[in-house]
């Protein structure tokens, strides 16, 4: 980047809280950008799974953002994507081992989706669109914002699906014994319905705000 | 990981590819190191947790035991003590009480369920010639339906005293374990299903039938090979 | 091709005096005998289930129209048909709150999100039923025996289950012929099947009455006869072949025709004008595909009944069929079939 361009970028640069809020709300990866849908639909069948998956993804996102932005002048342009994937895969493997070491059961229920974080387009898109062009601290904040936006979205889906589909939240029953579970909500189809429901609410809210 | 990356751009020797090479190799090495460190750091705990989970399952299917020992089935049909590391072998787990007497044997069995392969562990008590416990190790059955095989009390009570009595020559199970519909269980060798989980419970009944028909006669004939061996890898 | 001064409008240019409303009303009349027989064989439980399904469908249509600031479209009878069809596919002792949810889902997700009548990809009633099947698999496979004593006066406790509560099933449940065959290899007599002296969903039991309703609609040219004929003949031929191969494993073709929801589905659901192809050849392909799926799901699938999924998948294939099989435009050469 030439010095002049850098100056312009700095002048218009948003504050770090802005950068954080951007990922959490305004450009939420799930509700606004609608990217990285594979884990969103697949492992959001309970609040616990959703939270674990969200945190694992957020960790990988933050770490890869930091590493990629600190190496951004060192990585040759031609091989940048391969390098990003290499870096992302490393952190995913680390998370995979860490989750196994925390709880075998949790690892079992998240299953293959941990390894699939490698190809989560949200992480690669942040690496390519943000971390490769911004400073380490800004990339870290961007990663945190996007990561927590992802956790928030997954949790929204996971809690609704667990409450309706299993009558519980984090495994604690919240309805009387006679509650009839909506099995479909913990099946993959329920993921699509819940996502559609949240997108509806989000877009309705956005339209209303735009009108007023 | 780093090795495979070095090959691709290495043919041209201009500055650009040299830089690429250095960048990729350098990052590759750093990444490989990170993975190795994490692996080393977590390996012990992961192995421990896995062994613990299996051991807990053995304790669940064999009530009243305090120690376990692992045995593997050799190709000649003999049981020898094992360290349980080789997962390709057929493994069984013997359970002992405080006096080191054999209380029962836990056997792994698997077969096709509704969604995927079902893997179960069941406890066999040679003294009463019956199954005394049952636990689902792996199942991807439909939540709320097929997964009742893990929780439904009436279904699990099938495996408390499920008869696998052997014929006079101890070579075959007299009445093969078979699945029956809910509400129609009449004999102690029948596995009563769950309404709404017919396919999964049938699968379990059939898995149990197949496994007990081959394993129970083998185990019963060789009870003495399961005697408590203090130097065998126990826990 | 044409001179620009010519007035161009899309076909049809000559209109018949039949409107959507008239056709829909006639479909309702054709379904009346089925409804009456359902209430006759399953009593007040079936009546409650069907009425709830109709009320919730119509109500949902009305409310959604109001929300989107449109004129209410309940007067075109399509929501009534959706409600009746949904009610007819449910077990007689299905809890009312689930039925209500099914009606809401049918109209909202099955029809309204696609843009309302004429734009829906799938048969709305079947979308609602598929949702209920996946959400409450136990309740939807709990059946009442037909012709019980006192069926006109006693309401099952399962029907009146409190909203969101699990239904308590009393001991009057009976297995359907298809599940009896699938899980226990028990065959039901074909004459019982044809006359409807069996347990099953409210409206699927009497094949004869459903066929009569179909003949009425065909005679009035309000239904494409090719659809039921191609579905039923495909099922008959395929299951006949299987039966000839091994009559100990495979059910007889007559059993296949008259059991489960095949008749109801073939006559009243697969013939939905929106979800089925336009051309005669396309319709035959559509019918063959549904018939094939019905046989495959029933014989080799994990579920005892597959008519619902077969029709939904047939609906999904319809745009493709219409795309590939285009009628030749008058006066032009046939380009590709």
Tab-separated table of C-alpha atoms in Angstrom, chain B residues 15 21 41 51 54 80 88 93 104 131 155 162 181 185 212 225:
chain	number	residue	atom	x	y	z
B	15	UNK	CA	13.269	-14.338	-7.156
B	21	UNK	CA	9.114	-20.997	-1.372
B	41	UNK	CA	0.137	-31.307	25.233
B	51	UNK	CA	-10.163	-45.014	28.264
B	54	UNK	CA	-14.980	-46.999	27.916
B	80	UNK	CA	-5.748	-63.737	25.688
B	88	UNK	CA	-9.008	-53.911	14.959
B	93	UNK	CA	-13.680	-56.680	29.022
B	104	UNK	CA	-18.993	-61.017	34.132
B	131	UNK	CA	-27.207	-60.611	29.895
B	155	UNK	CA	-36.466	-51.010	26.693
B	162	UNK	CA	-32.006	-61.432	29.072
B	181	UNK	CA	-43.039	-55.720	19.172
B	185	UNK	CA	-42.676	-59.998	25.100
B	212	UNK	CA	-24.568	-63.467	21.489
B	225	UNK	CA	-8.917	-67.816	30.601
